[in-house]
Coordinates of C-alpha atoms and ligand atoms in Angstrom, one line a residue:
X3 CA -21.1 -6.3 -4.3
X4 CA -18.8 -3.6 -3.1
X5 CA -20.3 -0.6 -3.7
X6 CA -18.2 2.7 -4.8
X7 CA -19.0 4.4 -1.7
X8 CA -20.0 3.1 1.7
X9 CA -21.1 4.5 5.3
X10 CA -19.0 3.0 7.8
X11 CA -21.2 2.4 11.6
X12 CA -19.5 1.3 14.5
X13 CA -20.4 0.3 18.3
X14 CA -19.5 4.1 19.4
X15 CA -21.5 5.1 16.7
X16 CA -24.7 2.9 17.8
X17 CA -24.2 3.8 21.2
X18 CA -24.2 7.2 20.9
X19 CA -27.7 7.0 18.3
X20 CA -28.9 4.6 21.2
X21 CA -28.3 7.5 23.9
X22 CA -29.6 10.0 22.3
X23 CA -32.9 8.6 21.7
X24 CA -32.9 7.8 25.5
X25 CA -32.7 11.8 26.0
X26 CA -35.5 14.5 26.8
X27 CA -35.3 16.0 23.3
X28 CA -35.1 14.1 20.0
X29 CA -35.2 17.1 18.4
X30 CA -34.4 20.9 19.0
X31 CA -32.4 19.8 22.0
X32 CA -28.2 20.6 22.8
X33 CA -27.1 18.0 21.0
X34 CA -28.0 20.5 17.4
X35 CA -25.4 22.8 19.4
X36 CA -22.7 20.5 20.4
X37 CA -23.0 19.2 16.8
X38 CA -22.5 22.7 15.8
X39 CA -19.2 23.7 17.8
X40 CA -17.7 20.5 17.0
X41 CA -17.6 21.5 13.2
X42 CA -16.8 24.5 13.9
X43 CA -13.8 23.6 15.6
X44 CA -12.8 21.2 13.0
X45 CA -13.1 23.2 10.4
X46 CA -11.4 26.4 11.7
X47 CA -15.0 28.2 10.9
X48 CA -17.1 30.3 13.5
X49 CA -20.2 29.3 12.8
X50 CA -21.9 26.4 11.2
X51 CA -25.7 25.7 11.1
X52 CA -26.3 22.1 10.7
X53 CA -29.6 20.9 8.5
X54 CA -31.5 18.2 7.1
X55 CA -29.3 17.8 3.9
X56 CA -27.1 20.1 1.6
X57 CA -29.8 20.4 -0.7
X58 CA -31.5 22.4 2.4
X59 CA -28.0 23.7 3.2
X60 CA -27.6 24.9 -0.2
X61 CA -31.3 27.0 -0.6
X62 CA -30.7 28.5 2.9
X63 CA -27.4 29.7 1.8
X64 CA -28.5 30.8 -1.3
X65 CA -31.9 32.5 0.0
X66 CA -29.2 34.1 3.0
X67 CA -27.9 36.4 0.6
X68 CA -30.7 37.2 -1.0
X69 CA -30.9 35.0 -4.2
X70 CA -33.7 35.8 -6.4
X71 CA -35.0 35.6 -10.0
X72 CA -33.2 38.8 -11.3
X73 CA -29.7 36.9 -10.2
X74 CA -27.3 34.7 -11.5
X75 CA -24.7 32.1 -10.0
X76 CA -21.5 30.7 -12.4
X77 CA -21.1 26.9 -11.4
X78 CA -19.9 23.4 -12.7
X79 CA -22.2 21.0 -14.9
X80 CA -20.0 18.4 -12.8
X81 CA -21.9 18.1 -9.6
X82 CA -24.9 16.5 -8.4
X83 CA -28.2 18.4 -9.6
X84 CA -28.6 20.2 -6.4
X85 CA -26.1 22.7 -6.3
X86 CA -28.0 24.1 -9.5
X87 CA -31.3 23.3 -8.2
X88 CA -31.1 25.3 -5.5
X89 CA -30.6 28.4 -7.2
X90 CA -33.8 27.5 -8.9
X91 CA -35.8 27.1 -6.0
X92 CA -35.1 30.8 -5.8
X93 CA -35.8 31.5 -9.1
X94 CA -31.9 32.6 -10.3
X95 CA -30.4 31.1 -13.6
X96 CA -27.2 28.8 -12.9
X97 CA -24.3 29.7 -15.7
X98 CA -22.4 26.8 -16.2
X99 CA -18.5 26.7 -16.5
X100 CA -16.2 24.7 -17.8
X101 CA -14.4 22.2 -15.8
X102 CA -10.8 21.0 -15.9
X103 CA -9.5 17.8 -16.6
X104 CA -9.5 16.9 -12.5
X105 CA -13.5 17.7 -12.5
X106 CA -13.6 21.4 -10.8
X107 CA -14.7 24.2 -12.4
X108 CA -12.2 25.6 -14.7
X109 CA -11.3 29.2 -12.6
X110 CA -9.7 30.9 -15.4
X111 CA -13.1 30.5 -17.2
X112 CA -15.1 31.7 -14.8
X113 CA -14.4 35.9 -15.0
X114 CA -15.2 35.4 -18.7
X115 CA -19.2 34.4 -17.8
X116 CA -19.6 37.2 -15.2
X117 CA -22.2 39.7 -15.8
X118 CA -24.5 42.9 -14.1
X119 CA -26.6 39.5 -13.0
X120 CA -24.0 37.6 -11.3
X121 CA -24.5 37.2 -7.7
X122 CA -22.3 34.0 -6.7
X123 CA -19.8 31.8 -7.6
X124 CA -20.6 28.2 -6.6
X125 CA -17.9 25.3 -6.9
X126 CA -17.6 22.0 -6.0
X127 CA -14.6 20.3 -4.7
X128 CA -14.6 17.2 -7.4
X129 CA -14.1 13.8 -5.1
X130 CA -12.6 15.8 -2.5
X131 CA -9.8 17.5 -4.3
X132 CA -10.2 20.7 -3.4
X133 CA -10.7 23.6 -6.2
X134 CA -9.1 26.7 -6.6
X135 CA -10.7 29.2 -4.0
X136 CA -7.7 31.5 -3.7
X137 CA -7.9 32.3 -7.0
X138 CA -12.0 32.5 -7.0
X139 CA -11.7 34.6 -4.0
X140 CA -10.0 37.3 -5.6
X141 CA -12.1 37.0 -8.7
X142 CA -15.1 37.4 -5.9
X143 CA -13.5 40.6 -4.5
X144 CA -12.8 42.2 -7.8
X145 CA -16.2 41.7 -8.4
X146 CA -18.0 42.0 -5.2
X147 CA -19.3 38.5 -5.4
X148 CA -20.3 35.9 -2.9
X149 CA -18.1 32.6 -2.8
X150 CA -20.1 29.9 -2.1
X151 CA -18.5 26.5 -2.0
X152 CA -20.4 23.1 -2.5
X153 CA -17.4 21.2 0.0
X154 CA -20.4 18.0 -0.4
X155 CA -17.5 15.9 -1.4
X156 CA -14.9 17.7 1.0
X157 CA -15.2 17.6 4.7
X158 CA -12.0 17.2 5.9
X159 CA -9.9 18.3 2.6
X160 CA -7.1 20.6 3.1
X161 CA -4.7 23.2 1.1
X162 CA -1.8 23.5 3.0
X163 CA -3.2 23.1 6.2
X164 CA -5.9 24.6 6.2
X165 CA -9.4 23.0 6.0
X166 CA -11.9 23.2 2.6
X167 CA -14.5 25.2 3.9
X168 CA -12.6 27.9 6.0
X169 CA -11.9 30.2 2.8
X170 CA -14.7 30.6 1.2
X171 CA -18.0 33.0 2.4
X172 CA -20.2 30.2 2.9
X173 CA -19.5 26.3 2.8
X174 CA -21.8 23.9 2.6
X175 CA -21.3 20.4 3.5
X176 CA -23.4 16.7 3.1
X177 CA -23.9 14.2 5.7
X178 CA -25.8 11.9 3.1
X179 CA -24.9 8.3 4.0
X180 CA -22.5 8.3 1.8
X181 CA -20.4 11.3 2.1
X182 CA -17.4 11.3 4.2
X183 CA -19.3 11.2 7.5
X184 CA -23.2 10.7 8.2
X185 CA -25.7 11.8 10.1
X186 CA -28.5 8.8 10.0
X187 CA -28.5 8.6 6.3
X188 CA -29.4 12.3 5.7
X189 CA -27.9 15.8 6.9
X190 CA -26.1 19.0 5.7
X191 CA -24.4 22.0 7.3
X192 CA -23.3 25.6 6.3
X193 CA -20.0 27.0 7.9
X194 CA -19.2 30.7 7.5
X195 CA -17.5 33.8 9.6
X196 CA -20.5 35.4 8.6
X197 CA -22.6 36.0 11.6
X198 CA -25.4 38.1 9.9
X199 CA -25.6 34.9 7.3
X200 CA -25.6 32.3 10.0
X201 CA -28.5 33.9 12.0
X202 CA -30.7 34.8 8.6
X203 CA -29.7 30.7 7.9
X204 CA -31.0 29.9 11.1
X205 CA -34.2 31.8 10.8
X206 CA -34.7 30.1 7.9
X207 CA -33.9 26.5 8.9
X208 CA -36.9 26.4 11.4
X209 CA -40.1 28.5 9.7
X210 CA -38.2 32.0 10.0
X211 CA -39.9 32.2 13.5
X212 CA -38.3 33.5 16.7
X213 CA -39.3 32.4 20.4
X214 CA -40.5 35.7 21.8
X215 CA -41.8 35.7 25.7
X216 CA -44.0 32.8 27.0
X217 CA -46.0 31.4 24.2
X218 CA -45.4 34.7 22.4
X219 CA -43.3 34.3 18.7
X220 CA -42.7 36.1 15.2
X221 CA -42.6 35.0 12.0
X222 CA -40.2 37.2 10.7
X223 CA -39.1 35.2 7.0
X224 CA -41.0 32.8 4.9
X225 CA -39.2 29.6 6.2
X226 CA -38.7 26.0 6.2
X227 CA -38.5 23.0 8.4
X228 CA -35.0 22.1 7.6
X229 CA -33.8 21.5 11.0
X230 CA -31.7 18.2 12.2
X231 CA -32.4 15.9 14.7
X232 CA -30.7 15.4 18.2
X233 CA -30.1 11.9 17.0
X234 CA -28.7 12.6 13.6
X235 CA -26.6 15.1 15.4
X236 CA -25.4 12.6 17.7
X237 CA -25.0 10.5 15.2
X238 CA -22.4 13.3 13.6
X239 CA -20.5 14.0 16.5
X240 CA -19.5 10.2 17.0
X241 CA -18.5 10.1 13.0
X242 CA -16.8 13.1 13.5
X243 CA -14.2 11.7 16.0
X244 CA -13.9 9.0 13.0
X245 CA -13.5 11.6 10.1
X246 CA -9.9 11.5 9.5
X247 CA -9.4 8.1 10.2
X248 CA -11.9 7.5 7.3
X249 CA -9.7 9.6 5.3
X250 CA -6.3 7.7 6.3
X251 CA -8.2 4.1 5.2
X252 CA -9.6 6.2 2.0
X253 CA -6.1 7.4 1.4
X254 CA -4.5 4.2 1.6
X255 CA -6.8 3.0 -0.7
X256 CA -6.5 5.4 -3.5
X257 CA -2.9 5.0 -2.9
X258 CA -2.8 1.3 -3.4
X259 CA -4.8 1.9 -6.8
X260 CA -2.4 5.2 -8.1
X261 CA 0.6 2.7 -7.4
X262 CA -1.2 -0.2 -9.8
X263 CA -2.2 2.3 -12.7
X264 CA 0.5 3.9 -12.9
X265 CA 0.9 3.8 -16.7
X266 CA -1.5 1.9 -17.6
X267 CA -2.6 1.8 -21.1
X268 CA -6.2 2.3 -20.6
X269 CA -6.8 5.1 -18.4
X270 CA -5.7 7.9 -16.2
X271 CA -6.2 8.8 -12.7
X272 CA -6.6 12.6 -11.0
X273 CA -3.1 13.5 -9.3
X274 CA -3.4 15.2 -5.6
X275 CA -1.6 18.0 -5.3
X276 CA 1.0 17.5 -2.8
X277 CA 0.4 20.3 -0.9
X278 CA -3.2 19.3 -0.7
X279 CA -4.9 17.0 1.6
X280 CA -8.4 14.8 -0.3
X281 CA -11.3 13.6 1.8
X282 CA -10.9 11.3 -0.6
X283 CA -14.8 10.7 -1.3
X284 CA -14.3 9.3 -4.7
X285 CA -11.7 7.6 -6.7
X286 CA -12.5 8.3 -10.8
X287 CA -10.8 6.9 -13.5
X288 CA -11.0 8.7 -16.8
X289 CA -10.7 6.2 -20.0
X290 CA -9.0 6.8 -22.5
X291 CA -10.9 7.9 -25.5
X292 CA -10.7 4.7 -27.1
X293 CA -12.9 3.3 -24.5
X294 CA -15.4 5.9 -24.4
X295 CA -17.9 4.1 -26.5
X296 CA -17.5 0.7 -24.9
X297 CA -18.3 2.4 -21.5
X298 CA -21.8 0.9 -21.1
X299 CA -20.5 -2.5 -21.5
X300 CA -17.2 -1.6 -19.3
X301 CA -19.7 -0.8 -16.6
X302 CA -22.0 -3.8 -17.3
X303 CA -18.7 -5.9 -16.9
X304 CA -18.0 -4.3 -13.7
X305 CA -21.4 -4.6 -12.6
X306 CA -21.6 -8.5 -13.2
X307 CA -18.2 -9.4 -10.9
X308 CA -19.8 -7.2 -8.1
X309 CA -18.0 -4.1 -8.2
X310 CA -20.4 -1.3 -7.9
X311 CA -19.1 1.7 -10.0
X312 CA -20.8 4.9 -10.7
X313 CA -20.5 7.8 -13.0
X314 CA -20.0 11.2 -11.6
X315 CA -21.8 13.2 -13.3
X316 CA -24.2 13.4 -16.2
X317 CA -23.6 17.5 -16.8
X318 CA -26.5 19.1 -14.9
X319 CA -27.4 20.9 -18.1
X320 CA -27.8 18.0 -19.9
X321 CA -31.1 17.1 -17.8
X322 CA -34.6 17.4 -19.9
X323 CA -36.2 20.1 -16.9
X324 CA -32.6 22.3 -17.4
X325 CA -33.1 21.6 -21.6
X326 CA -36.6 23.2 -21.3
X327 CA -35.6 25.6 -19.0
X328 CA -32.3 26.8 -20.8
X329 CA -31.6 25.1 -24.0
X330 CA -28.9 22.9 -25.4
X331 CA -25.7 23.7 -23.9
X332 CA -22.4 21.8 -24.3
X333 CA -19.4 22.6 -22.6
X334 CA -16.1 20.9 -24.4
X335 CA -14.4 19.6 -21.7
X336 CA -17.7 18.9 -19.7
X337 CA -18.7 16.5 -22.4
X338 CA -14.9 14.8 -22.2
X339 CA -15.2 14.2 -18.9
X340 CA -18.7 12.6 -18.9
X341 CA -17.4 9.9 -21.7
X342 CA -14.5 9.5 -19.7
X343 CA -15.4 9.5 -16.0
X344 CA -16.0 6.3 -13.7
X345 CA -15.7 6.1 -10.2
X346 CA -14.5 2.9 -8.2
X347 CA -15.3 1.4 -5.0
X348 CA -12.7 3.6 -2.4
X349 CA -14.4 3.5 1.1
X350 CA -13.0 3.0 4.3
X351 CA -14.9 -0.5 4.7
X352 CA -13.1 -2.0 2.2
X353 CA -9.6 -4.1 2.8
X354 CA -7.0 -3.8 0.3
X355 CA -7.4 -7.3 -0.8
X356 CA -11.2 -6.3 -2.1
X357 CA -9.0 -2.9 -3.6
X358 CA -6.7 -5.7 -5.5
X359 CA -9.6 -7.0 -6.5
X360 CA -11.2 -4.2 -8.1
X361 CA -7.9 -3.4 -10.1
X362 CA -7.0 -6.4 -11.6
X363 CA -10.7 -7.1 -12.5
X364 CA -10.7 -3.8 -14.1
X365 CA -7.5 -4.3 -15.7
X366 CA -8.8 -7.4 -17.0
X367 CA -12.0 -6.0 -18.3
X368 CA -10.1 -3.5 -20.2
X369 CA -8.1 -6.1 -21.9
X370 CA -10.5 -7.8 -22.9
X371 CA -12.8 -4.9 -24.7
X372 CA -12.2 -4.1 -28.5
X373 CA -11.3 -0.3 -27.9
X374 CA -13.4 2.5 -30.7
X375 CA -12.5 2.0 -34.3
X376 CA -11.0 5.6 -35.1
Ligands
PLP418 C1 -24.6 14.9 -2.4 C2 -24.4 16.3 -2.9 C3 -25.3 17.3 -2.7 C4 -26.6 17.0 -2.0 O1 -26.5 16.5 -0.8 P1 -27.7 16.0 0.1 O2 -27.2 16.0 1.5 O3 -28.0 14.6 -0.4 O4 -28.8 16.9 -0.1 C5 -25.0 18.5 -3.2 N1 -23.9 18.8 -3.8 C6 -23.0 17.8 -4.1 C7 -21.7 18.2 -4.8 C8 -23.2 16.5 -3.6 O5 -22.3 15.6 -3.9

């Protein structure tokens, strides 16, 4: 099978896991702080706090500024469930937006849904292709809002140089095992030039207690055990060093598939800007709307000659607990995109000749599938 996305481990990568569970401290050692600078130097941001996911990135962030039941935050149906969730754990109410036809949230939509309530704006950069933040940013400071950017998808993404994650007031970022780098399967960070957020998100990571004198501490929040390990963050530092090669392998991928599709009668594929740089996490086709109904059996097809696609994403607010929660919702171009979207194996441990076999099997399938009677 080759899967849609893939980690990709190495000998410097085992050795450095190997060292680190040689050290003093497997946890709550330097290697948290090293970890910490590293990002921060790639990412052009002065602080990050580094945590055991970007679900726990995303509920420290969101309790940081102070999320609570009277609030709401404007985000995408198009995202995994926890950017939403999140804001639940802290009992706001997630507004969703419309997204455009590249899968980010639709930022000419999003002033519209603002009210006394709203208290962040939340996207998520779709694959890796990077959303919009200039123009959120000034919809944030017209409004006084907090620009909170799910970047799960998009470490190492740029807009004209400059890296996802740097413009926004808070970024969050995955380390799952397969997001474009890892931290021993699980992991998450928050970068900011917030210092007042990064301390209240470090509180928070680690019970809200401070070391005081001796054995002497305070509890001074409600907190969590969200920390990471020394080895994870070892683990992170070595990937690190690999990120942008993963990118250029990713690239050259995606590339190789934009070249093959190019008019192809079946479906289309999400342009990168030029001026923009994708992490390239994902690589989604969109069907055309002939093929919508034959999806389940496109991806059956796919399924049975080992290619392992996926389909990015069922609309949060199409979930029975967000049904109960909030009613029936249905976004037009959400919905679209959900018949439409279906990701394809692009990972950097794939070789082009396993990318020419993806396309021309799913050329073939395509062929050979009665398209929807209209
Ligand atoms: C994967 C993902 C998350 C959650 O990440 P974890 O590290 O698995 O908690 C949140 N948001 C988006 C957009 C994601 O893709």
């Amino acid at each position: 099978m080759i899967p849609y996305s893939k980690q990709s481990i190495n000998e410097d990568d085992i050795a450095a896991v190997v060292s680190a569970l040689k050290g003093d401290m497997l946890t709550g050692g330097k290697k948290v702080e090293e970890f910490e600078k590293a990002l921060s130097n790639y990412l052009g941001v002065k602080y990050v706090c580094v945590l055991n996911s970007a679900t726990s990135a995303l509920h420290v962030a969101y309790s940081a500024i102070g999320l609570s039941e009277h609030d709401e935050i404007i985000t995408t149906p198009i995202t995994f469930a926890a950017t939403s969730n999140a804001a639940l754990m802290c009992g706001a109410k997630p507004i969703f937006c419309d997204i455009k036809s590249n899968g980010n949230i639709n930022e000419e939509k999003i002033e519209a849904l603002i009210t006394p309530k709203t208290k962040a704006i939340v996207p998520v950069d779709f694959g890796g292709n990077p959303v919009a933040i200039e123009k959120m940013r000034a919809v944030c400071d017209k409004h006084k809002l907090t620009l909170i950017e799910d970047a799960s998808h998009a470490l190492g993404s740029e807009i004209n140089g400059v890296k996802v994650g740097a413009l926004p007031d808070i970024a969050i970022f995955s380390f799952h095992a397969i997001k474009p780098i890892t931290t021993c399967g699980e992991g998450g960070a928050i970068a900011t030039n917030d210092e007042k957020i990064i301390e209240r998100a470090k509180l928070l990571r680690s019970h809200g207690i401070v070391k005081k004198q001796f054995w002497n501490s305070d509890m001074m929040a409600l907190g969590y055990n969200y920390r990471l390990s020394d080895v994870a963050c070892a683990l992170g530092m070595s990937q690190l060093k690999r990120l942008d090669s993963f990118i250029a392998k990713r690239k050259m991928i995606a590339e190789f598939y934009d070249d093959i599709f190019t008019n192809n009668p079946y479906f289309f594929t999400i342009k990168i800007p030029k001026n923009v740089k994708s992490s390239y996490h994902l690589y989604p086709i969109l069907l055309d709307r002939n093929f919508w109904c034959s999806k389940e059996e496109i991806f059956e097809a796919l399924q049975k000659a080992d290619i392992g696609v996926q389909v990015h994403y069922k609309p949060t607010y199409q979930f029975s607990y967000y049904k109960e929660l909030f009613g029936e919702l249905s976004l037009p171009n959400t919905e679209d995109f959900y018949r439409a979207e279906l990701s394809i194996p692009c990972h950097q441990e794939m070789s082009l000749e396993d990318a020419s076999f993806v396309a021309k099997t799913l050329l073939e399938v395509l062929k050979n599938i009665q398209g929807c009677k209209r």
